Amino acid sequence: MEVFESMESRGHEQVVFSNDPITGLKAIIAIHDTTLGPALGGCRMWNYKKESDALKDVLRLSKGMTYKAAVAGLDLGGGKSVIIGDSKTMKNEYLFRSFGRFVQGLGGRYITAEDVGTSVSDMEWVRRETKYVTGISRALGGSGDPSPVTALGTFMGMKACVNKVFGSDSLKDRKIAIQGIGHVGAHLVELLHKAGAKLYISDIDEEKLKPVAKKYRCKVVNNDKIYELDVDIFAPCAMGGIINDETIPKLKCAIIAGAANNQLEKEKKHGKDLLDLGILYAPDYVINAGGLINVYNELQGYNRERALTQAEDIYQILTEVLNSAEREGVPTPIASNRYAEERIKGIRSLKKTFIGERKLNIERRKITEANPEKR
Ligand code: NAD
């Protein structure tokens, strides 16, 4: 894999390879784009078979973060990091403090957070070496578990979708199927129950289903059957890649709107398939941006109310994305990508104008200082 070629094709600014033989740390930090602000994105710990797999993953994920932050209207760029190793056996204080020192070395261009394979407590080790880390516990001044904020954003996004399809954003009596009753799914069920929706839930962990089903009067569905339900909304809240050639023919829902990352196995193809079938798809990184909004607020001195209000804005943002997809006759993921790219382009040209004007003023000053009679 050619590193510079890969960076250039995706538009990456910087990739840092970090190696610490004392702690065994092997990490890659990818900074995709800092036009809007410092590159923020989680640190994934994974036992990659090949170093090139780790590089591919970090390049792909960091670009995704640029788009997510841009659409959410945040002053953040996109970044991500990966630590190569087994998160079950290799984690310790030394490893994460070593990682924290590498993050500190970037002077704030990259801000890290937890991700798959890392936890709040790992980030608290990182915090001992750098202030450029988010997602630490509320007790230590952080924003804590982002899931309730992600669930609120997803709930508001569902309302925007229902409004688009049925002309009213009420979720009362709407039939909604939720796949995955984990951190986000469980909070989402609570919000939807309060809104009067009729709920169907599935999870591979049956223990998680029983208490939620009982408390919020949900119907438990076999995980294979959840795709086939005749519902208004199907909400993937577990794994990525579940909207694919095999599952699309089974779908009977009017809307797909859920919190899971990378729901479409192939963004272009499956986005188009859903458009052709008349199923409205809420682009995942737009509707699930609540978690990012939450950690962004941590950077400014965490205020829960402000984070929740910003997550509610997902209603408006998603409505704009859905409207522009309709106007342009393109799949919704294409519309959201364009929305992100336009915002970045706009801010970039604004910055260029500022720099240009500043240079011009300096030049003007030099000329008048050299020729005082021209004052
Ligand atoms: P989680 O691990 O707490 O919950 C996931 C749930 O899905 C678990 O209960 C698990 O048993 C279940 N599950 C796993 N595979 C399944 C399958 N094949 N079918 C049905 N259920 C299955 O994770 P979470 O924090 O709730 O996140 C859920 C999704 O949302 C993930 O894709 C995550 O990347 C995404 N997301 C989460 C946040 C957040 O704030 N937590 C933010 C943005 C995106």
mmCIF file with all atom_site columns, N, CA, C and O in Angstrom, residues 10-44:
data_model
loop_
_atom_site.group_PDB
_atom_site.id
_atom_site.type_symbol
_atom_site.label_atom_id
_atom_site.label_alt_id
_atom_site.label_comp_id
_atom_site.label_asym_id
_atom_site.label_entity_id
_atom_site.label_seq_id
_atom_site.pdbx_PDB_ins_code
_atom_site.Cartn_x
_atom_site.Cartn_y
_atom_site.Cartn_z
_atom_site.occupancy
_atom_site.B_iso_or_equiv
_atom_site.pdbx_formal_charge
_atom_site.auth_seq_id
_atom_site.auth_comp_id
_atom_site.auth_asym_id
_atom_site.auth_atom_id
_atom_site.pdbx_PDB_model_num
ATOM 1   N N  . ARG A 1 10 ? -7.564  10.311 -0.634 1.00 0.00 ? 10 ARG A N  1
ATOM 2   C CA . ARG A 1 10 ? -8.653  10.633 0.305  1.00 0.00 ? 10 ARG A CA 1
ATOM 3   C C  . ARG A 1 10 ? -8.554  12.053 0.861  1.00 0.00 ? 10 ARG A C  1
ATOM 4   O O  . ARG A 1 10 ? -9.409  12.486 1.616  1.00 0.00 ? 10 ARG A O  1
ATOM 5   N N  . GLY A 1 11 ? -7.466  12.741 0.542  1.00 0.00 ? 11 GLY A N  1
ATOM 6   C CA . GLY A 1 11 ? -7.303  14.129 0.984  1.00 0.00 ? 11 GLY A CA 1
ATOM 7   C C  . GLY A 1 11 ? -6.778  14.288 2.404  1.00 0.00 ? 11 GLY A C  1
ATOM 8   O O  . GLY A 1 11 ? -7.121  15.256 3.089  1.00 0.00 ? 11 GLY A O  1
ATOM 9   N N  . HIS A 1 12 ? -5.937  13.355 2.854  1.00 0.00 ? 12 HIS A N  1
ATOM 10  C CA . HIS A 1 12 ? -5.405  13.457 4.226  1.00 0.00 ? 12 HIS A CA 1
ATOM 11  C C  . HIS A 1 12 ? -4.285  14.483 4.341  1.00 0.00 ? 12 HIS A C  1
ATOM 12  O O  . HIS A 1 12 ? -3.460  14.599 3.441  1.00 0.00 ? 12 HIS A O  1
ATOM 13  N N  . GLU A 1 13 ? -4.266  15.173 5.484  1.00 0.00 ? 13 GLU A N  1
ATOM 14  C CA . GLU A 1 13 ? -3.208  16.158 5.732  1.00 0.00 ? 13 GLU A CA 1
ATOM 15  C C  . GLU A 1 13 ? -1.960  15.505 6.311  1.00 0.00 ? 13 GLU A C  1
ATOM 16  O O  . GLU A 1 13 ? -0.839  15.857 5.962  1.00 0.00 ? 13 GLU A O  1
ATOM 17  N N  . GLN A 1 14 ? -2.163  14.588 7.253  1.00 0.00 ? 14 GLN A N  1
ATOM 18  C CA . GLN A 1 14 ? -1.017  14.086 8.021  1.00 0.00 ? 14 GLN A CA 1
ATOM 19  C C  . GLN A 1 14 ? -1.308  12.686 8.568  1.00 0.00 ? 14 GLN A C  1
ATOM 20  O O  . GLN A 1 14 ? -2.433  12.422 9.020  1.00 0.00 ? 14 GLN A O  1
ATOM 21  N N  . VAL A 1 15 ? -0.304  11.831 8.521  1.00 0.00 ? 15 VAL A N  1
ATOM 22  C CA . VAL A 1 15 ? -0.424  10.519 9.159  1.00 0.00 ? 15 VAL A CA 1
ATOM 23  C C  . VAL A 1 15 ? 0.828   10.317 10.006 1.00 0.00 ? 15 VAL A C  1
ATOM 24  O O  . VAL A 1 15 ? 1.943   10.513 9.530  1.00 0.00 ? 15 VAL A O  1
ATOM 25  N N  . VAL A 1 16 ? 0.621   9.960  11.261 1.00 0.00 ? 16 VAL A N  1
ATOM 26  C CA . VAL A 1 16 ? 1.756   9.820  12.186 1.00 0.00 ? 16 VAL A CA 1
ATOM 27  C C  . VAL A 1 16 ? 1.843   8.369  12.653 1.00 0.00 ? 16 VAL A C  1
ATOM 28  O O  . VAL A 1 16 ? 0.851   7.815  13.136 1.00 0.00 ? 16 VAL A O  1
ATOM 29  N N  . PHE A 1 17 ? 3.001   7.774  12.498 1.00 0.00 ? 17 PHE A N  1
ATOM 30  C CA . PHE A 1 17 ? 3.228   6.405  12.974 1.00 0.00 ? 17 PHE A CA 1
ATOM 31  C C  . PHE A 1 17 ? 3.994   6.511  14.298 1.00 0.00 ? 17 PHE A C  1
ATOM 32  O O  . PHE A 1 17 ? 5.061   7.127  14.337 1.00 0.00 ? 17 PHE A O  1
ATOM 33  N N  . SER A 1 18 ? 3.437   5.933  15.347 1.00 0.00 ? 18 SER A N  1
ATOM 34  C CA . SER A 1 18 ? 4.066   6.039  16.666 1.00 0.00 ? 18 SER A CA 1
ATOM 35  C C  . SER A 1 18 ? 4.516   4.667  17.133 1.00 0.00 ? 18 SER A C  1
ATOM 36  O O  . SER A 1 18 ? 3.732   3.716  17.113 1.00 0.00 ? 18 SER A O  1
ATOM 37  N N  . ASN A 1 19 ? 5.766   4.596  17.570 1.00 0.00 ? 19 ASN A N  1
ATOM 38  C CA . ASN A 1 19 ? 6.334   3.315  17.979 1.00 0.00 ? 19 ASN A CA 1
ATOM 39  C C  . ASN A 1 19 ? 7.065   3.509  19.307 1.00 0.00 ? 19 ASN A C  1
ATOM 40  O O  . ASN A 1 19 ? 7.913   4.394  19.417 1.00 0.00 ? 19 ASN A O  1
ATOM 41  N N  . ASP A 1 20 ? 6.710   2.725  20.317 1.00 0.00 ? 20 ASP A N  1
ATOM 42  C CA . ASP A 1 20 ? 7.400   2.813  21.601 1.00 0.00 ? 20 ASP A CA 1
ATOM 43  C C  . ASP A 1 20 ? 7.809   1.401  22.021 1.00 0.00 ? 20 ASP A C  1
ATOM 44  O O  . ASP A 1 20 ? 6.982   0.626  22.521 1.00 0.00 ? 20 ASP A O  1
ATOM 45  N N  . PRO A 1 21 ? 9.076   1.040  21.812 1.00 0.00 ? 21 PRO A N  1
ATOM 46  C CA . PRO A 1 21 ? 9.499   -0.336 22.118 1.00 0.00 ? 21 PRO A CA 1
ATOM 47  C C  . PRO A 1 21 ? 9.383   -0.669 23.601 1.00 0.00 ? 21 PRO A C  1
ATOM 48  O O  . PRO A 1 21 ? 9.242   -1.840 23.970 1.00 0.00 ? 21 PRO A O  1
ATOM 49  N N  . ILE A 1 22 ? 9.419   0.342  24.474 1.00 0.00 ? 22 ILE A N  1
ATOM 50  C CA . ILE A 1 22 ? 9.364   0.048  25.912 1.00 0.00 ? 22 ILE A CA 1
ATOM 51  C C  . ILE A 1 22 ? 7.967   -0.445 26.315 1.00 0.00 ? 22 ILE A C  1
ATOM 52  O O  . ILE A 1 22 ? 7.805   -1.425 27.026 1.00 0.00 ? 22 ILE A O  1
ATOM 53  N N  . THR A 1 23 ? 6.928   0.241  25.829 1.00 0.00 ? 23 THR A N  1
ATOM 54  C CA . THR A 1 23 ? 5.562   -0.164 26.211 1.00 0.00 ? 23 THR A CA 1
ATOM 55  C C  . THR A 1 23 ? 4.938   -1.101 25.175 1.00 0.00 ? 23 THR A C  1
ATOM 56  O O  . THR A 1 23 ? 3.867   -1.657 25.414 1.00 0.00 ? 23 THR A O  1
ATOM 57  N N  . GLY A 1 24 ? 5.560   -1.232 24.021 1.00 0.00 ? 24 GLY A N  1
ATOM 58  C CA . GLY A 1 24 ? 4.998   -2.078 22.956 1.00 0.00 ? 24 GLY A CA 1
ATOM 59  C C  . GLY A 1 24 ? 3.966   -1.347 22.121 1.00 0.00 ? 24 GLY A C  1
ATOM 60  O O  . GLY A 1 24 ? 3.263   -1.971 21.310 1.00 0.00 ? 24 GLY A O  1
ATOM 61  N N  . LEU A 1 25 ? 3.862   -0.031 22.314 1.00 0.00 ? 25 LEU A N  1
ATOM 62  C CA . LEU A 1 25 ? 2.840   0.713  21.554 1.00 0.00 ? 25 LEU A CA 1
ATOM 63  C C  . LEU A 1 25 ? 3.196   0.815  20.078 1.00 0.00 ? 25 LEU A C  1
ATOM 64  O O  . LEU A 1 25 ? 4.301   1.216  19.716 1.00 0.00 ? 25 LEU A O  1
ATOM 65  N N  . LYS A 1 26 ? 2.228   0.432  19.257 1.00 0.00 ? 26 LYS A N  1
ATOM 66  C CA . LYS A 1 26 ? 2.318   0.685  17.806 1.00 0.00 ? 26 LYS A CA 1
ATOM 67  C C  . LYS A 1 26 ? 0.998   1.340  17.445 1.00 0.00 ? 26 LYS A C  1
ATOM 68  O O  . LYS A 1 26 ? -0.059  0.703  17.532 1.00 0.00 ? 26 LYS A O  1
ATOM 69  N N  . ALA A 1 27 ? 1.064   2.623  17.110 1.00 0.00 ? 27 ALA A N  1
ATOM 70  C CA . ALA A 1 27 ? -0.187  3.349  16.841 1.00 0.00 ? 27 ALA A CA 1
ATOM 71  C C  . ALA A 1 27 ? -0.041  4.166  15.567 1.00 0.00 ? 27 ALA A C  1
ATOM 72  O O  . ALA A 1 27 ? 1.061   4.553  15.177 1.00 0.00 ? 27 ALA A O  1
ATOM 73  N N  . ILE A 1 28 ? -1.177  4.403  14.929 1.00 0.00 ? 28 ILE A N  1
ATOM 74  C CA . ILE A 1 28 ? -1.204  5.308  13.768 1.00 0.00 ? 28 ILE A CA 1
ATOM 75  C C  . ILE A 1 28 ? -2.263  6.369  14.045 1.00 0.00 ? 28 ILE A C  1
ATOM 76  O O  . ILE A 1 28 ? -3.388  6.043  14.439 1.00 0.00 ? 28 ILE A O  1
ATOM 77  N N  . ILE A 1 29 ? -1.867  7.615  13.874 1.00 0.00 ? 29 ILE A N  1
ATOM 78  C CA . ILE A 1 29 ? -2.817  8.723  14.041 1.00 0.00 ? 29 ILE A CA 1
ATOM 79  C C  . ILE A 1 29 ? -3.000  9.359  12.662 1.00 0.00 ? 29 ILE A C  1
ATOM 80  O O  . ILE A 1 29 ? -2.014  9.742  12.019 1.00 0.00 ? 29 ILE A O  1
ATOM 81  N N  . ALA A 1 30 ? -4.252  9.435  12.215 1.00 0.00 ? 30 ALA A N  1
ATOM 82  C CA . ALA A 1 30 ? -4.516  10.039 10.896 1.00 0.00 ? 30 ALA A CA 1
ATOM 83  C C  . ALA A 1 30 ? -5.310  11.323 11.082 1.00 0.00 ? 30 ALA A C  1
ATOM 84  O O  . ALA A 1 30 ? -6.356  11.330 11.733 1.00 0.00 ? 30 ALA A O  1
ATOM 85  N N  . ILE A 1 31 ? -4.767  12.397 10.529 1.00 0.00 ? 31 ILE A N  1
ATOM 86  C CA . ILE A 1 31 ? -5.464  13.691 10.553 1.00 0.00 ? 31 ILE A CA 1
ATOM 87  C C  . ILE A 1 31 ? -5.952  13.929 9.123  1.00 0.00 ? 31 ILE A C  1
ATOM 88  O O  . ILE A 1 31 ? -5.140  14.081 8.209  1.00 0.00 ? 31 ILE A O  1
ATOM 89  N N  . HIS A 1 32 ? -7.258  13.915 8.942  1.00 0.00 ? 32 HIS A N  1
ATOM 90  C CA . HIS A 1 32 ? -7.776  14.035 7.573  1.00 0.00 ? 32 HIS A CA 1
ATOM 91  C C  . HIS A 1 32 ? -7.848  15.485 7.123  1.00 0.00 ? 32 HIS A C  1
ATOM 92  O O  . HIS A 1 32 ? -7.230  15.864 6.136  1.00 0.00 ? 32 HIS A O  1
ATOM 93  N N  . ASP A 1 33 ? -8.570  16.312 7.887  1.00 0.00 ? 33 ASP A N  1
ATOM 94  C CA . ASP A 1 33 ? -8.775  17.688 7.426  1.00 0.00 ? 33 ASP A CA 1
ATOM 95  C C  . ASP A 1 33 ? -9.009  18.575 8.649  1.00 0.00 ? 33 ASP A C  1
ATOM 96  O O  . ASP A 1 33 ? -9.844  18.260 9.493  1.00 0.00 ? 33 ASP A O  1
ATOM 97  N N  . THR A 1 34 ? -8.259  19.659 8.745  1.00 0.00 ? 34 THR A N  1
ATOM 98  C CA . THR A 1 34 ? -8.408  20.554 9.911  1.00 0.00 ? 34 THR A CA 1
ATOM 99  C C  . THR A 1 34 ? -8.948  21.926 9.497  1.00 0.00 ? 34 THR A C  1
ATOM 100 O O  . THR A 1 34 ? -8.768  22.898 10.223 1.00 0.00 ? 34 THR A O  1
ATOM 101 N N  . THR A 1 35 ? -9.619  21.994 8.361  1.00 0.00 ? 35 THR A N  1
ATOM 102 C CA . THR A 1 35 ? -10.159 23.283 7.917  1.00 0.00 ? 35 THR A CA 1
ATOM 103 C C  . THR A 1 35 ? -11.111 23.871 8.964  1.00 0.00 ? 35 THR A C  1
ATOM 104 O O  . THR A 1 35 ? -11.075 25.068 9.257  1.00 0.00 ? 35 THR A O  1
ATOM 105 N N  . LEU A 1 36 ? -11.957 23.031 9.520  1.00 0.00 ? 36 LEU A N  1
ATOM 106 C CA . LEU A 1 36 ? -12.982 23.535 10.449 1.00 0.00 ? 36 LEU A CA 1
ATOM 107 C C  . LEU A 1 36 ? -12.483 23.621 11.888 1.00 0.00 ? 36 LEU A C  1
ATOM 108 O O  . LEU A 1 36 ? -13.098 24.271 12.724 1.00 0.00 ? 36 LEU A O  1
ATOM 109 N N  . GLY A 1 37 ? -11.390 22.923 12.192 1.00 0.00 ? 37 GLY A N  1
ATOM 110 C CA . GLY A 1 37 ? -10.882 22.938 13.564 1.00 0.00 ? 37 GLY A CA 1
ATOM 111 C C  . GLY A 1 37 ? -9.984  21.739 13.794 1.00 0.00 ? 37 GLY A C  1
ATOM 112 O O  . GLY A 1 37 ? -9.663  20.996 12.857 1.00 0.00 ? 37 GLY A O  1
ATOM 113 N N  . PRO A 1 38 ? -9.576  21.513 15.064 1.00 0.00 ? 38 PRO A N  1
ATOM 114 C CA . PRO A 1 38 ? -8.704  20.365 15.341 1.00 0.00 ? 38 PRO A CA 1
ATOM 115 C C  . PRO A 1 38 ? -9.390  19.055 14.973 1.00 0.00 ? 38 PRO A C  1
ATOM 116 O O  . PRO A 1 38 ? -10.614 18.939 15.047 1.00 0.00 ? 38 PRO A O  1
ATOM 117 N N  . ALA A 1 39 ? -8.592  18.079 14.579 1.00 0.00 ? 39 ALA A N  1
ATOM 118 C CA . ALA A 1 39 ? -9.133  16.798 14.136 1.00 0.00 ? 39 ALA A CA 1
ATOM 119 C C  . ALA A 1 39 ? -9.487  15.938 15.346 1.00 0.00 ? 39 ALA A C  1
ATOM 120 O O  . ALA A 1 39 ? -8.607  15.538 16.101 1.00 0.00 ? 39 ALA A O  1
ATOM 121 N N  . LEU A 1 40 ? -10.789 15.694 15.516 1.00 0.00 ? 40 LEU A N  1
ATOM 122 C CA . LEU A 1 40 ? -11.207 14.876 16.655 1.00 0.00 ? 40 LEU A CA 1
ATOM 123 C C  . LEU A 1 40 ? -11.733 13.525 16.185 1.00 0.00 ? 40 LEU A C  1
ATOM 124 O O  . LEU A 1 40 ? -12.460 13.451 15.197 1.00 0.00 ? 40 LEU A O  1
ATOM 125 N N  . GLY A 1 41 ? -11.359 12.493 16.885 1.00 0.00 ? 41 GLY A N  1
ATOM 126 C CA . GLY A 1 41 ? -11.868 11.159 16.555 1.00 0.00 ? 41 GLY A CA 1
ATOM 127 C C  . GLY A 1 41 ? -11.281 10.138 17.507 1.00 0.00 ? 41 GLY A C  1
ATOM 128 O O  . GLY A 1 41 ? -10.186 10.318 18.035 1.00 0.00 ? 41 GLY A O  1
ATOM 129 N N  . GLY A 1 42 ? -12.038 9.063  17.719 1.00 0.00 ? 42 GLY A N  1
ATOM 130 C CA . GLY A 1 42 ? -11.674 8.088  18.737 1.00 0.00 ? 42 GLY A CA 1
ATOM 131 C C  . GLY A 1 42 ? -10.414 7.294  18.425 1.00 0.00 ? 42 GLY A C  1
ATOM 132 O O  . GLY A 1 42 ? -9.895  7.307  17.308 1.00 0.00 ? 42 GLY A O  1
ATOM 133 N N  . CYS A 1 43 ? -9.942  6.597  19.446 1.00 0.00 ? 43 CYS A N  1
ATOM 134 C CA . CYS A 1 43 ? -8.782  5.712  19.330 1.00 0.00 ? 43 CYS A CA 1
ATOM 135 C C  . CYS A 1 43 ? -9.293  4.270  19.381 1.00 0.00 ? 43 CYS A C  1
ATOM 136 O O  . CYS A 1 43 ? -9.862  3.845  20.391 1.00 0.00 ? 43 CYS A O  1
ATOM 137 N N  . ARG A 1 44 ? -9.103  3.562  18.275 1.00 0.00 ? 44 ARG A N  1
ATOM 138 C CA . ARG A 1 44 ? -9.580  2.185  18.171 1.00 0.00 ? 44 ARG A CA 1
ATOM 139 C C  . ARG A 1 44 ? -8.428  1.238  18.483 1.00 0.00 ? 44 ARG A C  1
ATOM 140 O O  . ARG A 1 44 ? -7.331  1.412  17.945 1.00 0.00 ? 44 ARG A O  1
#
